[in-house]
Coordinates of C-alpha atoms and ligand atoms in Angstrom, one line a residue:
M1 CA 0.0 0.0 0.0
M2 CA 1.6 3.3 -1.2
I3 CA 0.8 6.1 1.2
L4 CA 1.4 9.8 1.0
G5 CA 2.1 11.3 4.4
I6 CA 1.6 15.0 5.2
E7 CA 2.8 16.8 8.3
S8 CA 2.2 20.5 9.2
S9 CA 1.7 20.7 13.0
C10 CA 4.3 23.3 13.8
D11 CA 7.0 25.0 11.7
E12 CA 7.9 22.2 9.3
T13 CA 6.0 21.5 6.1
A14 CA 6.6 17.8 5.3
A15 CA 5.5 15.2 2.8
A16 CA 6.7 11.6 2.3
V17 CA 5.9 8.5 0.3
V18 CA 6.0 5.3 2.3
E19 CA 5.1 1.8 1.2
D20 CA 3.4 -0.7 3.7
G21 CA 4.3 1.5 6.7
R22 CA 8.1 0.8 6.4
Q23 CA 9.6 1.1 3.0
L24 CA 10.6 4.7 2.5
H25 CA 10.4 6.1 -1.1
S26 CA 10.9 9.8 -0.2
S27 CA 10.8 12.3 2.7
V28 CA 10.8 16.0 2.1
V29 CA 10.9 18.5 5.0
A30 CA 10.8 22.3 4.4
S31 CA 11.8 24.0 7.6
Q32 CA 10.7 27.5 8.6
V33 CA 13.6 28.1 11.0
E34 CA 14.8 31.1 9.0
I35 CA 11.4 32.9 9.4
H36 CA 10.9 32.4 13.1
H37 CA 14.6 32.7 14.1
R38 CA 14.5 36.5 14.6
Y39 CA 11.4 36.3 16.9
G40 CA 13.0 33.7 19.2
G41 CA 10.2 31.3 18.7
V42 CA 7.5 30.1 16.3
V43 CA 5.0 32.8 15.3
P44 CA 1.7 30.9 14.6
E45 CA 0.3 33.3 12.0
L46 CA 3.6 33.3 10.0
A47 CA 3.8 29.5 10.3
S48 CA 0.3 29.0 8.8
R49 CA 1.0 31.4 5.9
K50 CA 4.3 29.7 5.0
H51 CA 2.6 26.3 5.1
I52 CA 0.0 27.5 2.6
E53 CA 2.9 28.6 0.3
M54 CA 4.9 25.3 0.8
I55 CA 2.3 22.5 0.9
L56 CA 1.9 22.0 -2.8
P57 CA 5.6 22.3 -3.7
V58 CA 6.6 19.9 -0.9
V59 CA 4.0 17.3 -1.8
T60 CA 5.0 17.6 -5.5
Q61 CA 8.7 17.1 -4.6
A62 CA 7.9 14.1 -2.4
L63 CA 6.0 12.4 -5.3
E64 CA 8.7 13.3 -7.8
Q65 CA 11.5 12.0 -5.6
A66 CA 9.6 8.7 -5.0
G67 CA 8.9 8.4 -8.7
V68 CA 5.2 8.0 -7.9
A69 CA 2.4 9.6 -9.8
P70 CA -0.6 10.8 -7.7
E71 CA -2.7 8.1 -9.4
D72 CA -0.4 5.5 -8.0
L73 CA -1.2 6.4 -4.4
D74 CA -3.4 4.0 -2.5
A75 CA -4.1 6.3 0.5
L76 CA -3.1 9.4 2.4
A77 CA -2.2 10.0 6.1
V78 CA -2.1 13.4 7.6
T79 CA -1.3 14.9 11.0
Q80 CA -4.6 15.8 12.8
G81 CA -3.2 17.1 16.1
P82 CA -1.8 18.1 18.5
G83 CA -0.1 21.3 17.3
L84 CA -0.8 24.8 16.2
V85 CA -4.4 24.9 14.9
G86 CA -3.6 27.2 12.0
S87 CA -0.7 25.1 10.9
L88 CA -2.5 21.8 11.2
L89 CA -5.4 23.1 9.2
V90 CA -3.3 23.8 6.2
G91 CA -2.0 20.2 5.9
F92 CA -5.3 18.7 7.0
S93 CA -7.5 20.6 4.6
F94 CA -5.0 20.0 1.7
A95 CA -4.9 16.3 2.5
K96 CA -8.7 16.0 2.5
G97 CA -9.1 17.8 -0.8
Y98 CA -6.3 15.8 -2.4
A99 CA -7.7 12.5 -1.2
Y100 CA -11.2 13.3 -2.3
G101 CA -9.9 14.5 -5.6
L102 CA -8.0 11.3 -6.2
G103 CA -10.9 9.2 -4.8
I104 CA -8.6 7.4 -2.3
P105 CA -9.1 6.8 1.5
W106 CA -7.3 9.0 4.0
V107 CA -6.8 9.0 7.8
G108 CA -5.9 11.5 10.4
V109 CA -2.8 10.7 12.6
N110 CA -1.8 11.8 16.0
H111 CA 1.6 13.6 15.9
L112 CA 2.9 11.9 19.0
E113 CA 2.1 8.5 17.7
G114 CA 4.0 9.5 14.6
H115 CA 7.1 10.3 16.7
I116 CA 6.7 7.0 18.7
H117 CA 6.6 5.0 15.4
S118 CA 9.5 6.8 13.8
A119 CA 11.4 4.0 15.5
F120 CA 10.1 1.7 12.8
L121 CA 11.6 3.7 10.0
D122 CA 15.0 2.5 11.1
E123 CA 16.9 -0.5 9.8
N124 CA 16.6 -2.2 13.1
P125 CA 12.9 -1.6 14.2
P126 CA 11.9 -2.7 17.7
E127 CA 9.5 -5.6 18.5
F128 CA 6.6 -5.1 20.8
P129 CA 6.4 -4.3 23.6
F130 CA 9.0 -1.5 24.1
V131 CA 9.3 1.5 26.3
S132 CA 9.7 4.8 24.4
L133 CA 11.0 8.1 25.6
L134 CA 9.4 10.9 23.5
V135 CA 11.5 14.1 23.8
S136 CA 10.5 17.1 21.6
G137 CA 9.9 20.8 21.7
G138 CA 6.3 20.3 22.9
H139 CA 6.4 17.0 24.7
T140 CA 8.4 14.9 27.1
A141 CA 6.8 11.6 28.0
L142 CA 7.4 7.9 28.6
Y143 CA 5.2 5.3 26.9
H144 CA 4.8 1.5 27.2
V145 CA 4.1 0.7 23.5
T146 CA 2.3 -2.6 23.0
S147 CA 1.1 -2.4 19.4
F148 CA 1.1 -0.1 16.4
T149 CA -2.1 1.6 17.7
A150 CA -1.7 1.2 21.5
A151 CA 0.7 3.1 23.8
E152 CA 0.2 3.6 27.5
L153 CA 1.4 6.9 29.0
M154 CA 3.7 6.1 32.0
G155 CA 4.7 9.7 32.8
Q156 CA 5.2 13.1 31.3
T157 CA 6.5 16.6 32.1
R158 CA 4.6 18.7 34.5
D159 CA 5.9 21.9 33.1
D160 CA 8.4 22.5 30.3
A161 CA 9.2 20.0 27.6
V162 CA 12.9 19.1 27.4
G163 CA 13.3 20.7 23.9
E164 CA 11.6 23.8 25.2
A165 CA 14.1 23.9 28.1
Y166 CA 17.0 23.5 25.6
D167 CA 15.6 26.4 23.5
K168 CA 15.1 28.7 26.5
V169 CA 18.6 28.0 27.9
A170 CA 20.1 28.7 24.5
K171 CA 18.1 32.0 24.4
V172 CA 19.4 33.2 27.8
M173 CA 22.9 32.4 26.7
G174 CA 22.5 34.4 23.5
L175 CA 22.8 31.3 21.3
G176 CA 19.7 31.9 19.1
Y177 CA 16.6 29.9 18.3
P178 CA 16.0 27.0 18.1
G179 CA 18.8 26.2 20.5
G180 CA 18.8 22.5 21.0
A181 CA 21.3 21.7 18.3
V182 CA 23.5 24.6 19.3
I183 CA 23.6 23.5 23.0
D184 CA 24.5 20.0 21.7
Q185 CA 27.5 21.4 19.8
R186 CA 28.6 23.9 22.5
A187 CA 28.4 21.2 25.3
A188 CA 30.8 19.0 23.4
E189 CA 33.5 21.7 23.9
G190 CA 32.7 22.1 27.6
D191 CA 33.4 20.4 30.9
P192 CA 30.1 19.2 32.5
T193 CA 31.6 19.3 36.0
R194 CA 32.7 23.0 35.8
V195 CA 29.2 24.4 36.2
P196 CA 27.1 21.6 37.7
F197 CA 23.4 21.9 38.0
K198 CA 21.1 19.9 40.4
R199 CA 19.5 16.9 38.6
P200 CA 15.8 17.7 38.2
F201 CA 14.6 14.3 39.3
L202 CA 11.3 15.5 40.8
D203 CA 10.5 12.1 42.2
K204 CA 13.3 9.6 41.8
N205 CA 10.9 6.7 41.7
G206 CA 8.2 8.3 39.5
F207 CA 8.1 8.7 35.7
D208 CA 7.0 12.3 35.6
F209 CA 9.5 15.1 34.7
S210 CA 10.1 18.7 35.5
F211 CA 12.5 21.0 33.6
S212 CA 11.4 24.5 34.6
G213 CA 13.6 24.5 37.7
I214 CA 16.8 23.7 35.9
K215 CA 15.9 26.3 33.2
S216 CA 15.6 29.0 35.9
A217 CA 18.8 27.8 37.6
V218 CA 20.7 28.3 34.3
N219 CA 19.0 31.7 33.9
R220 CA 20.1 32.8 37.4
F221 CA 23.6 31.5 36.8
V222 CA 23.9 33.4 33.5
Q223 CA 22.6 36.6 35.0
S224 CA 25.1 36.5 37.8
H225 CA 28.1 35.6 35.6
A226 CA 27.4 38.0 32.7
D227 CA 31.1 39.2 32.6
E228 CA 32.5 35.7 32.2
L229 CA 29.7 34.4 29.9
A230 CA 31.9 34.1 26.8
D231 CA 34.3 31.7 28.6
L232 CA 31.7 29.9 30.5
R233 CA 29.2 29.2 27.7
P234 CA 30.4 25.7 26.8
H235 CA 30.7 24.7 30.4
I236 CA 27.1 25.9 31.2
A237 CA 25.8 24.1 28.1
A238 CA 27.6 20.9 29.2
G239 CA 26.5 21.2 32.8
F240 CA 22.9 21.7 31.8
Q241 CA 22.9 19.0 29.2
E242 CA 24.5 16.4 31.5
A243 CA 21.9 17.0 34.2
V244 CA 19.0 16.7 31.8
V245 CA 20.5 13.6 30.0
D246 CA 21.1 12.0 33.4
V247 CA 17.5 12.3 34.3
L248 CA 16.1 11.2 30.9
T249 CA 18.4 8.2 30.8
H250 CA 17.7 7.2 34.4
K251 CA 13.9 7.4 34.0
L252 CA 13.9 5.6 30.7
L253 CA 15.8 2.6 32.1
A254 CA 13.7 2.6 35.3
A255 CA 10.6 2.6 33.2
A256 CA 11.8 -0.4 31.2
E257 CA 12.7 -2.2 34.4
H258 CA 9.3 -1.4 35.8
Q259 CA 7.6 -3.0 32.8
G260 CA 10.1 -5.9 32.7
C261 CA 10.7 -4.9 29.1
G262 CA 14.0 -5.6 27.2
R263 CA 13.6 -2.9 24.5
I264 CA 13.9 0.9 24.7
A265 CA 13.5 3.7 22.2
V266 CA 14.2 7.4 22.1
V267 CA 12.2 9.5 19.6
G268 CA 11.4 13.2 18.9
G269 CA 13.5 16.2 18.0
V270 CA 15.7 16.0 21.1
A271 CA 16.5 12.3 20.2
A272 CA 18.9 13.9 17.7
N273 CA 21.1 15.0 20.7
R274 CA 24.5 13.3 20.6
R275 CA 25.0 13.0 24.3
L276 CA 21.5 11.6 24.9
R277 CA 22.0 9.0 22.1
E278 CA 25.4 8.0 23.5
R279 CA 24.3 7.8 27.1
V280 CA 21.1 5.8 26.3
R281 CA 23.1 3.4 24.1
A282 CA 25.7 2.8 26.7
A283 CA 23.2 2.4 29.6
G284 CA 21.0 0.1 27.5
A285 CA 24.0 -2.0 26.5
A286 CA 25.1 -2.3 30.1
K287 CA 21.7 -3.7 31.1
G288 CA 21.4 -6.0 28.0
L289 CA 18.5 -4.0 26.5
S290 CA 18.0 -3.5 22.8
V291 CA 18.2 0.2 22.0
H292 CA 16.3 1.8 19.2
I293 CA 17.0 5.5 18.2
P294 CA 15.9 6.6 14.7
S295 CA 18.4 8.2 12.5
V296 CA 18.6 12.0 13.0
A297 CA 16.5 12.7 9.9
F298 CA 13.5 11.0 11.5
C299 CA 13.9 12.5 15.0
G300 CA 12.6 16.0 14.1
D301 CA 9.2 16.5 12.6
N302 CA 8.7 14.6 9.3
A303 CA 5.9 13.0 7.3
A304 CA 7.4 9.5 6.9
M305 CA 6.4 8.8 10.5
I306 CA 2.9 10.0 9.8
A307 CA 2.6 7.7 6.8
A308 CA 4.0 4.8 8.9
V309 CA 1.3 5.2 11.6
G310 CA -1.4 5.9 9.0
Y311 CA -0.7 2.6 7.3
H312 CA -1.7 0.6 10.4
Y313 CA -4.8 2.7 11.0
L314 CA -5.9 2.2 7.4
Q315 CA -5.2 -1.6 7.7
Q316 CA -7.5 -1.6 10.7
G317 CA -10.3 0.0 8.6
M318 CA -10.0 3.5 10.0
R319 CA -11.0 6.3 7.6
G320 CA -11.2 10.1 7.9
G321 CA -14.5 11.7 7.1
V322 CA -15.3 15.0 5.5
G323 CA -16.5 16.5 8.8
D324 CA -13.4 15.7 10.7
D325 CA -11.4 18.5 12.2
V326 CA -7.9 19.1 13.7
Y327 CA -7.3 19.3 17.4
S328 CA -4.7 21.4 19.2
R329 CA -4.3 19.3 22.3
N330 CA -3.7 15.6 22.7
L331 CA -7.2 14.1 22.8
R332 CA -6.6 10.5 22.1
Ligands
KG4_401 O1 10.1 16.9 17.3 P1 10.5 18.3 17.0 O2 11.1 18.6 15.7 O3 9.2 19.2 17.1 C1 8.2 19.1 18.0 O4 7.3 18.2 17.8 O5 8.3 19.7 19.1 O6 11.4 18.8 18.2 C2 12.0 20.1 18.2 C3 12.9 20.3 19.4 C4 13.4 21.7 19.6 O7 13.1 22.1 20.9 C5 14.9 21.6 19.3 O8 15.6 22.6 20.0 C6 15.2 20.2 19.8 O9 14.0 19.5 19.3 N1 16.4 19.7 19.2 C7 17.5 19.3 20.0 C8 18.5 18.9 19.1 N2 18.0 19.0 17.8 C9 16.7 19.5 17.9 N3 17.7 19.3 21.3 C10 18.8 18.9 21.8 N4 19.9 18.5 21.0 C11 19.7 18.4 19.6 N5 20.7 18.0 18.9
ZN402 ZN1 7.1 16.8 16.7

């Protein structure tokens, strides 16, 4: 089954062609980073306008790269939520119109399930069940995933998402937006023990997270060391990152142990983080777990993961209807 996936929940317009939920034929992602950079965050109205401009070129490019004509598509899968309503509406309305025009079925997909199943786009996909750590700009959560359409939420952040904390820390250090990848680079040049931060464990035995405290601690440190900031930046980045990665790694392994599960995954934009990948791989190996982290191209927002989930929904007989609408918060 040849599926066109479409994703437009935030500031990336993406389309992909995936066969049978796994075989990737193309994946195109048009980022809007350049536009939102100067505002220090995503401006929803600008994001929607850019999606309108990009949706057709991105879909056309995905089909061309795949060597697939629109008539060869069997179905379409599109992100329905959660995300920015104006952004979601562009991809969702386009998808509906495109599917009805071609006379093929379509299905709405939950963005978070998309991230969780990005693990299946890898050469070495996990078997069920597995415990997945989803770390992105909008979400930080642990799931016990038992099938393609079932994931039990074990814990989540009570305040900031980890990607959001990375972005805010980068901003107070004057490193621009989005800051996750910049902190990742800077931290590699720093000593994580020079400027240590308290590990934000919240509750050592629970699976919820909290990152607003460490974000404020970094902010206070930066304000009180303004004169030495240039020299200290890599060390602050490394100190912050080590504390965050410690907590994420610890809780992921504890969650797997709690479920008696031998497989773990890390997905979402922050799963691109080199230190997190390294630490989870090492900790997983030490415990004899199989570790699944998608290649960096599938960590951030993309449409291949949406097509992958859509395939399983369609196989189960699910279909989108003309009256369906997007949702901004996680409803399912
Ligand atoms: O999954 P994603 O593309 O979008 C959401 O669904 O939120 O995640 C974006 C987040 C941003 O906060 C970004 O700073 C962070 O992922 N990120 C990183 C890295 N690359 C992207 N955080 C840490 N290290 C990275 N290398
Ligand atoms: Zn995302």
